[in-house]
Coordinates of C-alpha atoms and ligand atoms in Angstrom, one line a residue:
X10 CA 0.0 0.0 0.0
X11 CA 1.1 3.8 -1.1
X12 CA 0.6 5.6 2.7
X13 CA 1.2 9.2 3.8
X14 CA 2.2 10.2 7.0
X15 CA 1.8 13.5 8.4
X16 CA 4.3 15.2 10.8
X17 CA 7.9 15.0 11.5
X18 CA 8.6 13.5 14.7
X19 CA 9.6 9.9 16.8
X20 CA 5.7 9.4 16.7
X21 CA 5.5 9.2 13.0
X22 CA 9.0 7.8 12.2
X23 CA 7.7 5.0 14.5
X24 CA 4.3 4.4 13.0
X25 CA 6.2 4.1 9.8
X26 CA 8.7 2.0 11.2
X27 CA 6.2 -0.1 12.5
X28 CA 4.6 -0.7 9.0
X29 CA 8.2 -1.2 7.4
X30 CA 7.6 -4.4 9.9
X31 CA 4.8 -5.6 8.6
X32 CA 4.9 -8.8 6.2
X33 CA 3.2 -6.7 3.3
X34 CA 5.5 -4.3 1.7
X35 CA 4.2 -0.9 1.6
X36 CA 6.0 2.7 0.2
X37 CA 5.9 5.3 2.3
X38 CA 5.5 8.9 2.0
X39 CA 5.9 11.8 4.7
X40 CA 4.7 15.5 4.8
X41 CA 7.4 17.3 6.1
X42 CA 8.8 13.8 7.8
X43 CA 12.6 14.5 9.6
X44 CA 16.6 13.9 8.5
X45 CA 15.9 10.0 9.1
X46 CA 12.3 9.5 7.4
X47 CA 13.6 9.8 4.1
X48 CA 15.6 6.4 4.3
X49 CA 12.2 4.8 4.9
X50 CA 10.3 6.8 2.6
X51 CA 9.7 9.7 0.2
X52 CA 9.8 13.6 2.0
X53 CA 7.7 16.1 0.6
X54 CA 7.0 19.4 1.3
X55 CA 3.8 20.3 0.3
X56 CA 2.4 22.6 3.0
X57 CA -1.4 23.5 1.7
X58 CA -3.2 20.9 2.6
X59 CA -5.4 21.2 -1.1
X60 CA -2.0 20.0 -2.8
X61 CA -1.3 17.6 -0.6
X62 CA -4.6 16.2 -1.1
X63 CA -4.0 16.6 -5.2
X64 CA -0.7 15.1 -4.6
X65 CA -2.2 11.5 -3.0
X66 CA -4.7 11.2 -5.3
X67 CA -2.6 11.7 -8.6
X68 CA 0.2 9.4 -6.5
X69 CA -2.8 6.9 -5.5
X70 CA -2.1 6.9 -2.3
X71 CA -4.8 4.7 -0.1
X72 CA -4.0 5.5 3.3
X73 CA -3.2 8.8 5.2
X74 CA -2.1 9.0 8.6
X75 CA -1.4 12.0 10.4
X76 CA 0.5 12.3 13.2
X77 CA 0.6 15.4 15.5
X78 CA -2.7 17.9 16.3
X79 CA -2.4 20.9 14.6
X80 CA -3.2 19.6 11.0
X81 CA -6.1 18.1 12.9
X82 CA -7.2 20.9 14.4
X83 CA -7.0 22.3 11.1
X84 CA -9.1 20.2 9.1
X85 CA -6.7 18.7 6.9
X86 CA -9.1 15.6 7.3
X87 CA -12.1 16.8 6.3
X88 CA -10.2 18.4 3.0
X89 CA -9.0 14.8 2.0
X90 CA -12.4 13.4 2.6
X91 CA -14.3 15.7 0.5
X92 CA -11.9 14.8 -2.3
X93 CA -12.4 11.0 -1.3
X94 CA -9.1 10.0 0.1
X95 CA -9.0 7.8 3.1
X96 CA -7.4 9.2 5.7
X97 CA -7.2 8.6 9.5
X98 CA -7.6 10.9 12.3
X99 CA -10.9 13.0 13.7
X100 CA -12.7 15.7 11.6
X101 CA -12.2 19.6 12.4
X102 CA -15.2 19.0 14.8
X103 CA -14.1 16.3 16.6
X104 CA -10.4 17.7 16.7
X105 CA -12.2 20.2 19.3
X106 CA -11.6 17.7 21.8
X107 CA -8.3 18.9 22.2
X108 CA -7.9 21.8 20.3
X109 CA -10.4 23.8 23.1
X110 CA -10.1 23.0 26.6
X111 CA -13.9 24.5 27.0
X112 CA -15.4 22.2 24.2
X113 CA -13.9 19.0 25.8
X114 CA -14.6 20.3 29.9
X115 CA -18.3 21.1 28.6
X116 CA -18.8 17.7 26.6
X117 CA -17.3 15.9 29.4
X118 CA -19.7 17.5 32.0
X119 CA -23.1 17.0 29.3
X120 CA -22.0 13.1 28.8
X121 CA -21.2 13.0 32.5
X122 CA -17.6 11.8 31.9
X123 CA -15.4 12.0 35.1
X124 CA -13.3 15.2 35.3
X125 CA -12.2 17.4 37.2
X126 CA -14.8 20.1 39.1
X127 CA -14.1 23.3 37.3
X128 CA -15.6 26.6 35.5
X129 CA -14.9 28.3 32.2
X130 CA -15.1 31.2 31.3
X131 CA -13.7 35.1 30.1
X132 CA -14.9 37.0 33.4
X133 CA -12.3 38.0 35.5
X134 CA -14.7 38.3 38.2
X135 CA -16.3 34.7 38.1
X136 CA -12.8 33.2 37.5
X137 CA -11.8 34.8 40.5
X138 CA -15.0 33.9 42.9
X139 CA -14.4 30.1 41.2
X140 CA -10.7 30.1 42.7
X141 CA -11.9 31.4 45.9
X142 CA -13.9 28.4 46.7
X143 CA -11.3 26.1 45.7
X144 CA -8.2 24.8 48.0
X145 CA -4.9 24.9 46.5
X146 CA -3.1 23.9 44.6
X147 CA -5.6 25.3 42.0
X148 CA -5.0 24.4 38.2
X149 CA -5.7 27.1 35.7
X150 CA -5.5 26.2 31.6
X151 CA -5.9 28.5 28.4
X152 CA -8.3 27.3 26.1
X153 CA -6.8 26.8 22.8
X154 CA -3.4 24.9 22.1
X155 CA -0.2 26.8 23.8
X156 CA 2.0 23.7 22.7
X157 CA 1.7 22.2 26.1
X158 CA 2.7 25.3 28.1
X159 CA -0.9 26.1 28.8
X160 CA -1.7 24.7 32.2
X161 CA -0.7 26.6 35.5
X162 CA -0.2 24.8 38.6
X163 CA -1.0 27.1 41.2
X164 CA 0.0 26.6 44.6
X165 CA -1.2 29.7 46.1
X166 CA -4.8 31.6 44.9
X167 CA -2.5 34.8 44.4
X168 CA -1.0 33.0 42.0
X169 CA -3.8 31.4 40.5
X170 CA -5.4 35.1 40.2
X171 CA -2.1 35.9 38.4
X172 CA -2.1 33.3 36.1
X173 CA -6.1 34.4 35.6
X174 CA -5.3 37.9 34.9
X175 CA -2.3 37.0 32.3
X176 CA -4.6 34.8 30.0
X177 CA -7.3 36.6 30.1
X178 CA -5.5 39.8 28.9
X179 CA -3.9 38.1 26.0
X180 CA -0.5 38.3 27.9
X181 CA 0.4 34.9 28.5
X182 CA -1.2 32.9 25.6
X183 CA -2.4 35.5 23.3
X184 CA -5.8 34.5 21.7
X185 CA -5.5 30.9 23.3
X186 CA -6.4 32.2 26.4
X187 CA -9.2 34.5 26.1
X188 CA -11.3 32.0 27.6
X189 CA -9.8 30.0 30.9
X190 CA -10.8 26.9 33.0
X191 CA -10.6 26.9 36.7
X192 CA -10.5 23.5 38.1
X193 CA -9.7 21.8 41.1
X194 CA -6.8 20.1 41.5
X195 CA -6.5 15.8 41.5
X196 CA -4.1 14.4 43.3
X197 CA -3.5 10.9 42.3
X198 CA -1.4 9.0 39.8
X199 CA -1.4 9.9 36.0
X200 CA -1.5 7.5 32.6
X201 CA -1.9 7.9 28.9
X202 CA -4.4 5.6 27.3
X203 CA -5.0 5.4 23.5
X204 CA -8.1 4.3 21.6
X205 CA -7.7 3.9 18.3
X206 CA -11.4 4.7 16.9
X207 CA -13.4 4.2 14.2
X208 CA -16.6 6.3 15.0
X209 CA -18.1 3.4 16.4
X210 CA -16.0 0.9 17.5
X211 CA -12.6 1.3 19.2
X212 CA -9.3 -0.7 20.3
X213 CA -7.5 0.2 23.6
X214 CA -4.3 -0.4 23.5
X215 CA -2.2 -1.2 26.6
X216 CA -1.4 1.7 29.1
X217 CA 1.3 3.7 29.3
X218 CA 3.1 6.7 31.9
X219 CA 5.1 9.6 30.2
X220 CA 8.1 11.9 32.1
X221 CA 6.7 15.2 31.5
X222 CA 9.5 17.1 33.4
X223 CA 12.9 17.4 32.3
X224 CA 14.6 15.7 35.1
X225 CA 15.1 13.4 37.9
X226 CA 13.1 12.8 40.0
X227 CA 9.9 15.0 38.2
X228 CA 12.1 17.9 38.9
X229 CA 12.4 21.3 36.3
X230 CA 10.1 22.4 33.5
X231 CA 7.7 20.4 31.4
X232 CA 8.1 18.9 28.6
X233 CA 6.6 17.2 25.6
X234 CA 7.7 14.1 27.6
X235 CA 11.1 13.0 28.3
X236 CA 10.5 9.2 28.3
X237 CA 7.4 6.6 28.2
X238 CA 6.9 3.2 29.0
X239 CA 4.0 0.6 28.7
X240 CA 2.1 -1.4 29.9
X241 CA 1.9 -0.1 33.2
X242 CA 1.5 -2.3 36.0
X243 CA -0.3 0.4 37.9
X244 CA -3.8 -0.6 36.1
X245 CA -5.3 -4.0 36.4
X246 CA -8.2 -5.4 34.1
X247 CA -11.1 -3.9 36.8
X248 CA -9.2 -0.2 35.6
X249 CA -9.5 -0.6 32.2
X250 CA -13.1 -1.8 32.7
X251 CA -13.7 1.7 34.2
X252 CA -12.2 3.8 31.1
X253 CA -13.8 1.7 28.9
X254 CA -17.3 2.2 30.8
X255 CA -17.0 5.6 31.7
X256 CA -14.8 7.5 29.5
X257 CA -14.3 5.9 25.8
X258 CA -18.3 4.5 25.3
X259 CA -19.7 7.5 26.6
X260 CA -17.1 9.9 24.6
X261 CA -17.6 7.8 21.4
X262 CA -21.6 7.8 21.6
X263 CA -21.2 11.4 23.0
X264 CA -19.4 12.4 20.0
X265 CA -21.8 10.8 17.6
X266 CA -24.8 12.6 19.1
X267 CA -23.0 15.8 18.2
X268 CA -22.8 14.7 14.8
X269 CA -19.1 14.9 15.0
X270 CA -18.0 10.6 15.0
X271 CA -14.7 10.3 16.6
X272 CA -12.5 8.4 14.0
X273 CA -8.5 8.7 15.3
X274 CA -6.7 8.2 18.4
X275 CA -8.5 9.3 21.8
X276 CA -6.1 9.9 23.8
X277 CA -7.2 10.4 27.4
X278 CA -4.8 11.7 30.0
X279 CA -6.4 10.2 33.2
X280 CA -5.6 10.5 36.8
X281 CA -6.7 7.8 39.0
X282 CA -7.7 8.8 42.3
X283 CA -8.7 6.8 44.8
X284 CA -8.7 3.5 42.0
X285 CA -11.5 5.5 39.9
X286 CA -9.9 7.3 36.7
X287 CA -10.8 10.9 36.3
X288 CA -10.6 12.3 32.7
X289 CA -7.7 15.4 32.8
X290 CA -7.9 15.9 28.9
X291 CA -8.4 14.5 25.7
X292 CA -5.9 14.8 22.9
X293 CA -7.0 13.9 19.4
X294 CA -3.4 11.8 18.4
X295 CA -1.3 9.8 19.9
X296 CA 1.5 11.2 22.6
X297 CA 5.1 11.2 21.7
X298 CA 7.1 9.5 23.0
X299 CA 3.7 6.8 23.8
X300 CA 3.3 6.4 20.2
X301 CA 7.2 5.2 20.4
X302 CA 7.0 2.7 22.9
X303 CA 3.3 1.1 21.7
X304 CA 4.1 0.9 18.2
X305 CA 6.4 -2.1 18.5
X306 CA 4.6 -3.9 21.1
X307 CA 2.0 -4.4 18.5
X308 CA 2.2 -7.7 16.8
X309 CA -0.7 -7.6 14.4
X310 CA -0.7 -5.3 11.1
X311 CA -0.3 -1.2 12.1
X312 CA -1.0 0.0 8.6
X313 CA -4.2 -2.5 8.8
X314 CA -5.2 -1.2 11.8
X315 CA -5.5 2.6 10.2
X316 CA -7.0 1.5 7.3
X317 CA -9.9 0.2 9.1
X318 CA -9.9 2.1 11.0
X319 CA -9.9 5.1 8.5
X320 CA -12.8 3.2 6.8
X321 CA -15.2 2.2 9.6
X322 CA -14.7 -0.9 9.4
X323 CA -12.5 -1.9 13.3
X324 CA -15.3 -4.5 14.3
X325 CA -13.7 -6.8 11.3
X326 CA -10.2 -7.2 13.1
X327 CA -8.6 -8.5 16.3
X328 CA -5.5 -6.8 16.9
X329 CA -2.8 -7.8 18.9
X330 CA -0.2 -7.0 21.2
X331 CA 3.6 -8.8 22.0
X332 CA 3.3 -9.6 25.9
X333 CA 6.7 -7.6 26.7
X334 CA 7.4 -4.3 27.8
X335 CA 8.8 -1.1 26.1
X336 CA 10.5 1.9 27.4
X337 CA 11.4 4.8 25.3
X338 CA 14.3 7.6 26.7
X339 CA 14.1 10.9 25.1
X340 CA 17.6 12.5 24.1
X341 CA 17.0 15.7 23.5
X342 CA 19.3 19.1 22.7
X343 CA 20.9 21.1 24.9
X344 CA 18.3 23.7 25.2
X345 CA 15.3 22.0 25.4
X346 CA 12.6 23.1 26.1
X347 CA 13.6 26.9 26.2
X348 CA 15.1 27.1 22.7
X349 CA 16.3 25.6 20.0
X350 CA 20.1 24.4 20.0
X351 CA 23.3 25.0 17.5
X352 CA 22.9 21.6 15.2
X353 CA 25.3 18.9 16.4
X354 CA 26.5 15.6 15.0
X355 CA 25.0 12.7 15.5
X356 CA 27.8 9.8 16.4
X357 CA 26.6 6.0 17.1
X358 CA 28.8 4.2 17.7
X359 CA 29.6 1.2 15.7
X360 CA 30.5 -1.6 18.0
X361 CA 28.2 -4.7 17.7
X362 CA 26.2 -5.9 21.1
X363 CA 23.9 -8.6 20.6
X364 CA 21.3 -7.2 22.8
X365 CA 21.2 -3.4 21.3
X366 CA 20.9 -5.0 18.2
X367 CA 18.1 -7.9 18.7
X368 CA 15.8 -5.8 21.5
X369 CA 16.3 -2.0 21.2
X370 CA 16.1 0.1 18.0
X371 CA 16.2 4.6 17.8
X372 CA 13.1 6.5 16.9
X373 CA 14.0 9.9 14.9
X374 CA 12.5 13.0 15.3
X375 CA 14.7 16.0 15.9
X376 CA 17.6 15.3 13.1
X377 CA 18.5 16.7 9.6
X378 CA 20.5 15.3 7.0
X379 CA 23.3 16.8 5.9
X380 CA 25.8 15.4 3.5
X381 CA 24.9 11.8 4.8
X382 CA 25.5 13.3 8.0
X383 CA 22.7 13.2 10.9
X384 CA 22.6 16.2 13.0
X385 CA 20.5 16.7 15.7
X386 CA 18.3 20.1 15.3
X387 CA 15.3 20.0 17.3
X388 CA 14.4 20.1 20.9
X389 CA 13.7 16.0 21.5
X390 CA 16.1 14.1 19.2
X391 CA 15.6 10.8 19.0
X392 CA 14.1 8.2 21.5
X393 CA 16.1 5.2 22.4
X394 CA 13.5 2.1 22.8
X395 CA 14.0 -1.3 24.6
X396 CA 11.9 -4.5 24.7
X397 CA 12.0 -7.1 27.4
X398 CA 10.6 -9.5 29.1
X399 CA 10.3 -7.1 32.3
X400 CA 10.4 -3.3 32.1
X401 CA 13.7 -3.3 34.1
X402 CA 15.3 -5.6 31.3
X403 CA 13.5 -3.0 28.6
X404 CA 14.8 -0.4 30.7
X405 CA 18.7 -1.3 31.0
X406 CA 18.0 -2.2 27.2
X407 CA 16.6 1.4 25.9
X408 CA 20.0 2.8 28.5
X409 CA 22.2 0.7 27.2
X410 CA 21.3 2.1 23.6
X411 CA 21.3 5.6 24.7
X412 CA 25.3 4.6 26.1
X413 CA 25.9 4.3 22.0
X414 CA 24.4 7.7 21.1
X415 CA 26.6 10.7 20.9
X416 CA 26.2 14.3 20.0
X417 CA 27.0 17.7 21.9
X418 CA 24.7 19.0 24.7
X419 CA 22.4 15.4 24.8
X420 CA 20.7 15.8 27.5
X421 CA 17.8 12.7 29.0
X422 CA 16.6 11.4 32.1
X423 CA 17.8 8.5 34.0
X424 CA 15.3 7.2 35.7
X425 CA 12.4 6.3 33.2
X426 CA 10.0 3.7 34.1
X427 CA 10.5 4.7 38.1
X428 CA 7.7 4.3 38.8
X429 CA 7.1 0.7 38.0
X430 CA 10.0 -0.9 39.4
Ligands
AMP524 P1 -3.2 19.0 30.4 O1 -2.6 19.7 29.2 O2 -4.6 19.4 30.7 O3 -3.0 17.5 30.3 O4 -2.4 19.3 31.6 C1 -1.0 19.1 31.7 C2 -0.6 18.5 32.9 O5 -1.0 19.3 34.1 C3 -1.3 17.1 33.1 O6 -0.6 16.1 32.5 C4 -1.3 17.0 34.6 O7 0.0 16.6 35.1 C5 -1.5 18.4 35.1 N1 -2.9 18.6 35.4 C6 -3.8 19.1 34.5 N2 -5.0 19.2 35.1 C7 -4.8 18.8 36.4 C8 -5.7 18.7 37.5 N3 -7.0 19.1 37.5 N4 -5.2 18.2 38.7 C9 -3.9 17.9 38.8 N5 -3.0 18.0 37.7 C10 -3.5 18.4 36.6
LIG525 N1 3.7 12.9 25.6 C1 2.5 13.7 25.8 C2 2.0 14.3 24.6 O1 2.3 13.9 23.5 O2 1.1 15.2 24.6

């Protein structure tokens, strides 16, 4: 099969990665893709999403994936529809789920779906009076996307009122936060779980924690995530039961009712409090580095699992999953996240180790080509993945393939997967 995918970081080189794997031979094609996608594929750079669209069909192209939420959010999937391409991932309508906080707090309350207490709104006044009731810490978000930056912790209601007062005037997020949510704070432990939906029917796929801070310990600024691993062994079969129950049916038969079907990945942040999970936010694709570590513990066809997805048709096939674990370390640039870094080489180092080579492989996402060179230009690099039978033995795996990476100013955590071991 011709496929597109859309994006350019370790998400999407892993999806296509994943497909490379698959017994079927496919040829791949990626809008912008990164420095490493174009030894598994073609790169374009076709940025109107109308000429993209002219560009699969003239190219026959049967399958469109895309990767990260801003196309999404954008509509790039309701502009390959209406020329009839078949494309995966949620209309413009649906991409509401995460492209405005208020949309997905106010769905969430009208299909009573666990979340957080909270209000939304543009007064100052009622923001304020909300805040007042709460205890702190009180949690404060823009509406629209600020790239992950837009949720304040506050620990005092000074600061919450601060944080208030910046959104609302444009100064923090611009536009994004002209409208805010208050909400209480949950204290509990957090997961990412991914359904892959077709409007109707879904598949979960096993759960997984992220490392949203920069370091040790969950110490410095957030990130997009620093490091991922899955499945978790902090939910049991009676936990899934609940997110299945109370969070995807509802959100799935919710979302049809609003004559916007959910076709894509729901991807629910969740924090379980007291054993019961409480929705924190929808996205509308999968996380990176998630998509990293649960793209190769999948064992039946990826590419097949899109397209029927894509095409309503996910009550036709079982899919499956390896019974090992995977951890993914970020290596990111020096920088990161406050700006970008000088480009530096890439240097692996070419020893041969049974164990790197046979249970851990590197996702691409921050790299150009230069020259046959690899350089490392973004914020998050590459992510170093290791399977095993245990996550320790993933763990030491993905660490012992980070050990082989080089290039000036790497920076990564130590200690992913802490929490399960
Ligand atoms: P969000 O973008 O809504 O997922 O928020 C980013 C991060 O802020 C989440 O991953 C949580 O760690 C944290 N967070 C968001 N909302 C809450 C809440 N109500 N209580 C506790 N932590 C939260
Ligand atoms: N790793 C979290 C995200 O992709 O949003």
């Amino acid at each position: 099969m011709k496929i597109l995918i859309l994006g350019s970081g370790g998400r999407e080189y892993s999806i296509a990665r994943a497909i490379l794997n698959e017994k079927e031979s496919h040829e791949l094609f990626f809008m912008p893709g990164n420095g490493a996608t174009n030894s598994l594929g073609t790169n374009l750079n076709i940025k109107d999403y109308y000429e993209l669209a002219q560009y699969a069909k003239s190219n026959n192209i049967e399958l469109t994936i895309v990767g990260p939420e801003a196309p999404l959010v954008e509509g790039v999937v309701d502009i390959f529809k209406s020329q009839g391409l078949t494309i995966f991932g949620p209309s413009k309508e649906a991409a509401q789920l995460e492209g405005s906080k208020v949309y997905m707090k106010n769905f969430l309350a009208k299909y009573n779906i666990p979340t957080a207490r909270y209000i939304e709104t543009s007064s100052i006044e009622d923001a304020f009076k909300f805040a007042d009731k709460l205890i702190t810490p009180i949690v404060v978000k823009a509406d629209g996307l600020c790239g992950g930056k837009g949720v304040i912790i506050a620990l005092t209601h000074n600061e919450a009122k601060v944080a208030i007062s910046e959104m609302l005037s444009g100064k923090s997020f611009g536009d994004a936060g002209k409208k805010v949510i208050v909400e209480e704070f949950l204290d509990g432990y957090e997961l990412s779980m991914f359904a892959v939906c077709d409007g109707d029917n879904y598949i979960l796929l096993p759960a997984a924690q992220d490392h949203k801070r920069l370091q040790d310990n969950d110490k410095g600024p957030n990130t997009g995530g620093m490091g991922a691993y899955a499945p978790t062994p902090l939910v049991n079969e009676e936990l899934y039961q609940k997110v299945r129950d109370r969070i995807i049916r509802p959100t799935l038969d919710g979302m049809k009712a609003e004559n916007a079907p959910f076709e894509g990945v729901l991807f629910i942040g969740i924090m379980v409090v007291n054993g019961e999970p409480i929705t924190l936010e929808f996205n509308v694709r999968f996380g990176d580095p998630e998509c990293e570590i649960l793209m190769p513990l999948m064992t039946s066809s990826v590419s097949d699992m899109f397209y029927k997805a894509a095409t309503n048709r996910l009550d036709e096939i079982k899919v499956e999953f390896s019974n090992q674990y995977a951890v993914g370390v970020v290596m990111a640039s020096a920088d990161y996240p406050y700006k970008n870094s000088t480009p530096a080489e890439i240097i692996i180092d070419n020893v041969y180790h049974e164990e790197i080579e046979k249970y851990t492989h590197i996702s691409y996402a921050g790299v150009s080509m230069i020259d046959d060179t690899l350089y490392a230009d973004g914020g998050r690099v590459l992510v170093c993945v290791g399977i095993g039978n245990s996550i320790r033995e993933a763990r030491d795996r993905a660490y012992l393939r980070c050990g082989q990476v080089h290039f000036a100013g790497k920076k990564l955590r130590t200690d992913i997967a802490y929490q399960a071991l």
